[in-house]
PDB file of C-alpha atoms in Angstrom:
ATOM      1  CA  SER A 213       0.000   0.000   0.000  1.00  0.00           C
ATOM      2  CA  ALA A 214       1.031   3.647  -0.403  1.00  0.00           C
ATOM      3  CA  LEU A 215       1.155   4.131   3.376  1.00  0.00           C
ATOM      4  CA  SER A 216       3.870   1.476   3.759  1.00  0.00           C
ATOM      5  CA  ALA A 217       6.445   3.891   2.256  1.00  0.00           C
ATOM      6  CA  TYR A 218       6.166   5.995   5.420  1.00  0.00           C
ATOM      7  CA  PRO A 219       7.700   5.100   8.780  1.00  0.00           C
ATOM      8  CA  SER A 220       5.559   3.340  11.329  1.00  0.00           C
ATOM      9  CA  ILE A 221       5.254   5.631  14.355  1.00  0.00           C
ATOM     10  CA  PRO A 222       3.269   4.182  17.265  1.00  0.00           C
ATOM     11  CA  GLY A 223       0.050   6.098  17.858  1.00  0.00           C
ATOM     12  CA  TYR A 224       0.003   7.684  14.389  1.00  0.00           C
ATOM     13  CA  VAL A 225      -1.035   6.803  10.855  1.00  0.00           C
ATOM     14  CA  ILE A 226       1.022   8.839   8.409  1.00  0.00           C
ATOM     15  CA  LEU A 227      -1.003  10.301   5.554  1.00  0.00           C
ATOM     16  CA  ALA A 228       1.601  12.240   3.555  1.00  0.00           C
ATOM     17  CA  GLN A 229       5.149  13.539   3.577  1.00  0.00           C
ATOM     18  CA  LEU A 230       4.985  17.329   3.394  1.00  0.00           C
ATOM     19  CA  HIS A 231       8.656  18.246   3.392  1.00  0.00           C
ATOM     20  CA  ALA A 232      12.089  16.686   3.572  1.00  0.00           C
ATOM     21  CA  ASN A 233      15.580  18.135   3.551  1.00  0.00           C
ATOM     22  CA  GLU A 234      18.950  17.144   4.981  1.00  0.00           C
ATOM     23  CA  ARG A 235      17.819  18.228   8.477  1.00  0.00           C
ATOM     24  CA  THR A 236      14.136  17.347   8.908  1.00  0.00           C
ATOM     25  CA  VAL A 237      11.244  15.322   7.558  1.00  0.00           C
ATOM     26  CA  VAL A 238       7.687  16.595   8.048  1.00  0.00           C
ATOM     27  CA  TYR A 239       4.578  14.429   7.809  1.00  0.00           C
ATOM     28  CA  ARG A 240       0.817  14.919   8.078  1.00  0.00           C
ATOM     29  CA  ALA A 241      -0.623  12.129  10.229  1.00  0.00           C
ATOM     30  CA  VAL A 242      -3.673  11.052  12.187  1.00  0.00           C
ATOM     31  CA  GLU A 243      -3.146  10.644  15.917  1.00  0.00           C
ATOM     32  CA  MET A 244      -4.769   7.370  16.968  1.00  0.00           C
ATOM     33  CA  GLY A 245      -4.576   7.703  20.765  1.00  0.00           C
ATOM     34  CA  LEU A 246      -1.274   7.685  22.607  1.00  0.00           C
ATOM     35  CA  ALA A 247       0.228   5.900  25.564  1.00  0.00           C
ATOM     36  CA  SER A 248       1.822   8.440  27.884  1.00  0.00           C
ATOM     37  CA  LYS A 249      -0.136  10.454  30.445  1.00  0.00           C
ATOM     38  CA  GLU A 250       1.155  13.784  29.033  1.00  0.00           C
ATOM     39  CA  GLN A 251       0.029  12.858  25.546  1.00  0.00           C
ATOM     40  CA  LYS A 252      -3.386  11.611  26.699  1.00  0.00           C
ATOM     41  CA  GLU A 253      -4.062  14.883  28.516  1.00  0.00           C
ATOM     42  CA  GLN A 254      -3.538  16.801  25.276  1.00  0.00           C
ATOM     43  CA  SER A 255      -4.799  14.148  22.853  1.00  0.00           C
ATOM     44  CA  ARG A 256      -8.057  14.174  21.025  1.00  0.00           C
ATOM     45  CA  GLU A 257      -8.195  10.769  19.409  1.00  0.00           C
ATOM     46  CA  ASN A 258      -8.075  10.713  15.606  1.00  0.00           C
ATOM     47  CA  ARG A 259      -7.076  14.363  15.157  1.00  0.00           C
ATOM     48  CA  THR A 260      -4.814  15.289  12.254  1.00  0.00           C
ATOM     49  CA  VAL A 261      -1.359  16.451  13.319  1.00  0.00           C
ATOM     50  CA  ILE A 262       1.958  17.482  11.821  1.00  0.00           C
ATOM     51  CA  ILE A 263       4.969  15.375  12.792  1.00  0.00           C
ATOM     52  CA  LYS A 264       8.431  16.872  12.449  1.00  0.00           C
ATOM     53  CA  LEU A 265      11.382  14.469  12.782  1.00  0.00           C
ATOM     54  CA  LEU A 266      14.983  15.609  13.056  1.00  0.00           C
ATOM     55  CA  CYS A 267      17.072  13.398  10.753  1.00  0.00           C
ATOM     56  CA  LYS A 268      19.133  10.867  12.700  1.00  0.00           C
ATOM     57  CA  THR A 269      22.325  11.277  10.678  1.00  0.00           C
ATOM     58  CA  THR A 270      22.565  15.054  11.175  1.00  0.00           C
ATOM     59  CA  ILE A 271      21.967  15.414  14.911  1.00  0.00           C
ATOM     60  CA  GLY A 272      24.635  17.078  16.987  1.00  0.00           C
ATOM     61  CA  PHE A 273      24.240  18.242  20.574  1.00  0.00           C
ATOM     62  CA  GLU A 274      23.749  21.882  19.558  1.00  0.00           C
ATOM     63  CA  GLU A 275      21.151  21.001  16.906  1.00  0.00           C
ATOM     64  CA  LEU A 276      19.270  18.714  19.304  1.00  0.00           C
ATOM     65  CA  SER A 277      19.246  21.437  21.973  1.00  0.00           C
ATOM     66  CA  GLN A 278      17.999  24.007  19.452  1.00  0.00           C
ATOM     67  CA  PHE A 279      15.228  21.656  18.222  1.00  0.00           C
ATOM     68  CA  ARG A 280      14.006  20.978  21.774  1.00  0.00           C
ATOM     69  CA  ASN A 281      14.333  24.634  22.796  1.00  0.00           C
ATOM     70  CA  GLN A 282      12.266  25.791  19.803  1.00  0.00           C
ATOM     71  CA  ALA A 283       9.549  23.283  20.704  1.00  0.00           C
ATOM     72  CA  ALA A 284       9.565  24.344  24.369  1.00  0.00           C
ATOM     73  CA  ILE A 285       9.352  28.043  23.475  1.00  0.00           C
ATOM     74  CA  THR A 286       6.579  27.435  20.943  1.00  0.00           C
ATOM     75  CA  ARG A 287       4.643  25.320  23.454  1.00  0.00           C
ATOM     76  CA  ARG A 288       4.620  28.229  25.938  1.00  0.00           C
ATOM     77  CA  LEU A 289       3.520  30.891  23.431  1.00  0.00           C
ATOM     78  CA  ASN A 290      -0.177  29.952  23.104  1.00  0.00           C
ATOM     79  CA  ILE A 291      -0.768  32.604  20.423  1.00  0.00           C
ATOM     80  CA  PRO A 292      -3.390  32.392  17.659  1.00  0.00           C
ATOM     81  CA  GLY A 293      -1.517  31.800  14.417  1.00  0.00           C
ATOM     82  CA  VAL A 294       1.302  29.830  16.056  1.00  0.00           C
ATOM     83  CA  ALA A 295       0.953  26.041  15.830  1.00  0.00           C
ATOM     84  CA  GLN A 296       0.335  24.364  19.179  1.00  0.00           C
ATOM     85  CA  ILE A 297       2.871  21.747  20.214  1.00  0.00           C
ATOM     86  CA  TYR A 298       1.139  18.563  21.369  1.00  0.00           C
ATOM     87  CA  HIS A 299       4.113  16.290  21.890  1.00  0.00           C
ATOM     88  CA  LEU A 300       7.901  16.454  22.117  1.00  0.00           C
ATOM     89  CA  GLY A 301       9.570  13.063  22.117  1.00  0.00           C
ATOM     90  CA  GLU A 302      11.547  10.572  20.074  1.00  0.00           C
ATOM     91  CA  HIS A 303      10.916   7.932  17.467  1.00  0.00           C
ATOM     92  CA  GLN A 304      13.751   5.424  16.956  1.00  0.00           C
ATOM     93  CA  GLN A 305      16.229   7.858  18.547  1.00  0.00           C
ATOM     94  CA  GLN A 306      15.053  10.688  16.264  1.00  0.00           C
ATOM     95  CA  PRO A 307      13.729  13.787  18.046  1.00  0.00           C
ATOM     96  CA  MET A 308      10.097  14.302  17.112  1.00  0.00           C
ATOM     97  CA  ILE A 309       7.531  17.069  17.529  1.00  0.00           C
ATOM     98  CA  GLY A 310       3.805  16.467  17.145  1.00  0.00           C
ATOM     99  CA  MET A 311       1.937  19.701  16.503  1.00  0.00           C
ATOM    100  CA  GLU A 312      -1.347  21.222  15.440  1.00  0.00           C
ATOM    101  CA  ASP A 313      -2.430  20.760  11.830  1.00  0.00           C
ATOM    102  CA  PHE A 314      -4.909  23.263  10.486  1.00  0.00           C
ATOM    103  CA  GLY A 315      -4.822  21.918   6.927  1.00  0.00           C
ATOM    104  CA  GLY A 316      -2.426  24.523   5.592  1.00  0.00           C
ATOM    105  CA  ILE A 317       0.269  24.423   2.948  1.00  0.00           C
ATOM    106  CA  SER A 318       3.495  26.400   2.860  1.00  0.00           C
ATOM    107  CA  LEU A 319       3.216  29.920   1.515  1.00  0.00           C
ATOM    108  CA  ASP A 320       5.796  29.162  -1.179  1.00  0.00           C
ATOM    109  CA  ARG A 321       3.672  26.244  -2.464  1.00  0.00           C
ATOM    110  CA  TYR A 322       0.548  28.408  -2.296  1.00  0.00           C
ATOM    111  CA  ILE A 323       2.183  31.188  -4.329  1.00  0.00           C
ATOM    112  CA  GLN A 324       3.471  28.677  -6.910  1.00  0.00           C
ATOM    113  CA  HIS A 325      -0.047  27.229  -7.203  1.00  0.00           C
ATOM    114  CA  GLU A 326      -1.646  30.670  -7.579  1.00  0.00           C
ATOM    115  CA  ILE A 327       0.928  31.643 -10.209  1.00  0.00           C
ATOM    116  CA  SER A 328       0.368  28.427 -12.172  1.00  0.00           C
ATOM    117  CA  LEU A 329      -3.370  29.196 -12.261  1.00  0.00           C
ATOM    118  CA  GLU A 330      -2.675  32.646 -13.732  1.00  0.00           C
ATOM    119  CA  THR A 331       0.141  31.756 -16.129  1.00  0.00           C
ATOM    120  CA  SER A 332      -0.762  31.720 -19.783  1.00  0.00           C
ATOM    121  CA  SER A 333       1.399  30.779 -22.737  1.00  0.00           C
ATOM    122  CA  GLU A 334       1.209  34.391 -23.958  1.00  0.00           C
ATOM    123  CA  GLN A 335       3.028  35.869 -20.961  1.00  0.00           C
ATOM    124  CA  PRO A 336       6.422  34.792 -19.618  1.00  0.00           C
ATOM    125  CA  PRO A 337       6.274  33.240 -16.127  1.00  0.00           C
ATOM    126  CA  ALA A 338       8.507  35.995 -14.705  1.00  0.00           C
ATOM    127  CA  ALA A 339       5.727  38.481 -15.386  1.00  0.00           C
ATOM    128  CA  GLN A 340       3.359  36.375 -13.263  1.00  0.00           C
ATOM    129  CA  LEU A 341       5.442  36.199 -10.067  1.00  0.00           C
ATOM    130  CA  HIS A 342       2.980  38.107  -7.912  1.00  0.00           C
ATOM    131  CA  LEU A 343      -0.180  37.715  -5.930  1.00  0.00           C
ATOM    132  CA  GLY A 344      -2.988  40.171  -6.297  1.00  0.00           C
ATOM    133  CA  LEU A 345      -2.887  43.158  -3.959  1.00  0.00           C
ATOM    134  CA  GLN A 346      -5.748  41.937  -1.744  1.00  0.00           C
ATOM    135  CA  PRO A 347      -4.289  38.434  -1.061  1.00  0.00           C
ATOM    136  CA  PHE A 348      -0.835  39.919  -0.535  1.00  0.00           C
ATOM    137  CA  LEU A 349      -2.077  42.467   1.997  1.00  0.00           C
ATOM    138  CA  SER A 350      -4.162  39.864   3.834  1.00  0.00           C
ATOM    139  CA  ILE A 351      -1.124  37.596   4.180  1.00  0.00           C
ATOM    140  CA  ALA A 352       1.197  40.473   5.155  1.00  0.00           C
ATOM    141  CA  VAL A 353      -1.149  41.806   7.845  1.00  0.00           C
ATOM    142  CA  GLN A 354      -1.671  38.336   9.370  1.00  0.00           C
ATOM    143  CA  VAL A 355       2.080  37.607   9.417  1.00  0.00           C
ATOM    144  CA  ALA A 356       2.777  41.018  10.970  1.00  0.00           C
ATOM    145  CA  ASP A 357       0.095  40.493  13.641  1.00  0.00           C
ATOM    146  CA  ILE A 358       1.415  37.025  14.533  1.00  0.00           C
ATOM    147  CA  LEU A 359       5.018  38.264  14.703  1.00  0.00           C
ATOM    148  CA  ALA A 360       3.971  41.231  16.842  1.00  0.00           C
ATOM    149  CA  ALA A 361       2.290  38.847  19.309  1.00  0.00           C
ATOM    150  CA  VAL A 362       5.391  36.595  19.319  1.00  0.00           C
ATOM    151  CA  HIS A 363       7.693  39.602  19.866  1.00  0.00           C
ATOM    152  CA  HIS A 364       5.413  40.830  22.643  1.00  0.00           C
ATOM    153  CA  LYS A 365       6.308  37.568  24.456  1.00  0.00           C
ATOM    154  CA  ASN A 366      10.024  38.417  23.983  1.00  0.00           C
ATOM    155  CA  VAL A 367      10.607  35.771  21.326  1.00  0.00           C
ATOM    156  CA  ILE A 368      12.324  36.445  18.012  1.00  0.00           C
ATOM    157  CA  HIS A 369      11.646  34.125  15.064  1.00  0.00           C
ATOM    158  CA  LYS A 370      14.988  33.775  13.304  1.00  0.00           C
ATOM    159  CA  ASP A 371      13.857  31.886  10.201  1.00  0.00           C
ATOM    160  CA  ILE A 372      10.977  33.746   8.581  1.00  0.00           C
ATOM    161  CA  LYS A 373      10.540  32.637   4.992  1.00  0.00           C
ATOM    162  CA  PRO A 374       7.639  31.504   2.786  1.00  0.00           C
ATOM    163  CA  HIS A 375       8.393  27.847   3.493  1.00  0.00           C
ATOM    164  CA  ASN A 376       7.865  28.396   7.251  1.00  0.00           C
ATOM    165  CA  ILE A 377       4.591  30.287   6.866  1.00  0.00           C
ATOM    166  CA  LEU A 378       1.476  28.180   6.363  1.00  0.00           C
ATOM    167  CA  ILE A 379      -1.728  29.268   4.671  1.00  0.00           C
ATOM    168  CA  HIS A 380      -5.085  27.524   4.645  1.00  0.00           C
ATOM    169  CA  PRO A 381      -6.125  28.114   1.000  1.00  0.00           C
ATOM    170  CA  PRO A 382      -9.924  27.990   1.432  1.00  0.00           C
ATOM    171  CA  SER A 383      -9.948  30.509   4.292  1.00  0.00           C
ATOM    172  CA  GLY A 384      -6.726  32.457   3.665  1.00  0.00           C
ATOM    173  CA  ARG A 385      -5.814  31.979   7.347  1.00  0.00           C
ATOM    174  CA  ILE A 386      -2.096  32.115   8.174  1.00  0.00           C
ATOM    175  CA  GLN A 387      -0.186  30.114  10.765  1.00  0.00           C
TER     176      GLN A 387
END
């Protein structure tokens, strides 16, 4: 089956791989009920979650500390527009974060999709590398509001880029 290509993580059924690079692999999964007390307190059985795994071959002490620190900081923020952290743990000695999934896609994928819908054979693609003013302003205002709330909690996001911003296409909501 198609699901067998994904790792088997106890308590989850992986639906899709969303991203992979030399450092991390990100999956969309369904949480099927978990074993630990901490997880059960936060778990709503059968909810869709995002799982982020730090790649085993690239983990150094500093990178592991940074990964765990980012999860701990994010968990304490509790700000609308910032994904909630449900679980910080390990899977086969790989650090793992289980977090809220609101059905979004990365902003870079969203922009590529919107551009492909607008691109015609009569105009070069470079002329199409834009969103309309209204969608752009909606995204910019939401990102600015979220970052202002994060900064108000004395946290600085050091890796702001379209890949790290999620948008829910039907609603336009940013996370």
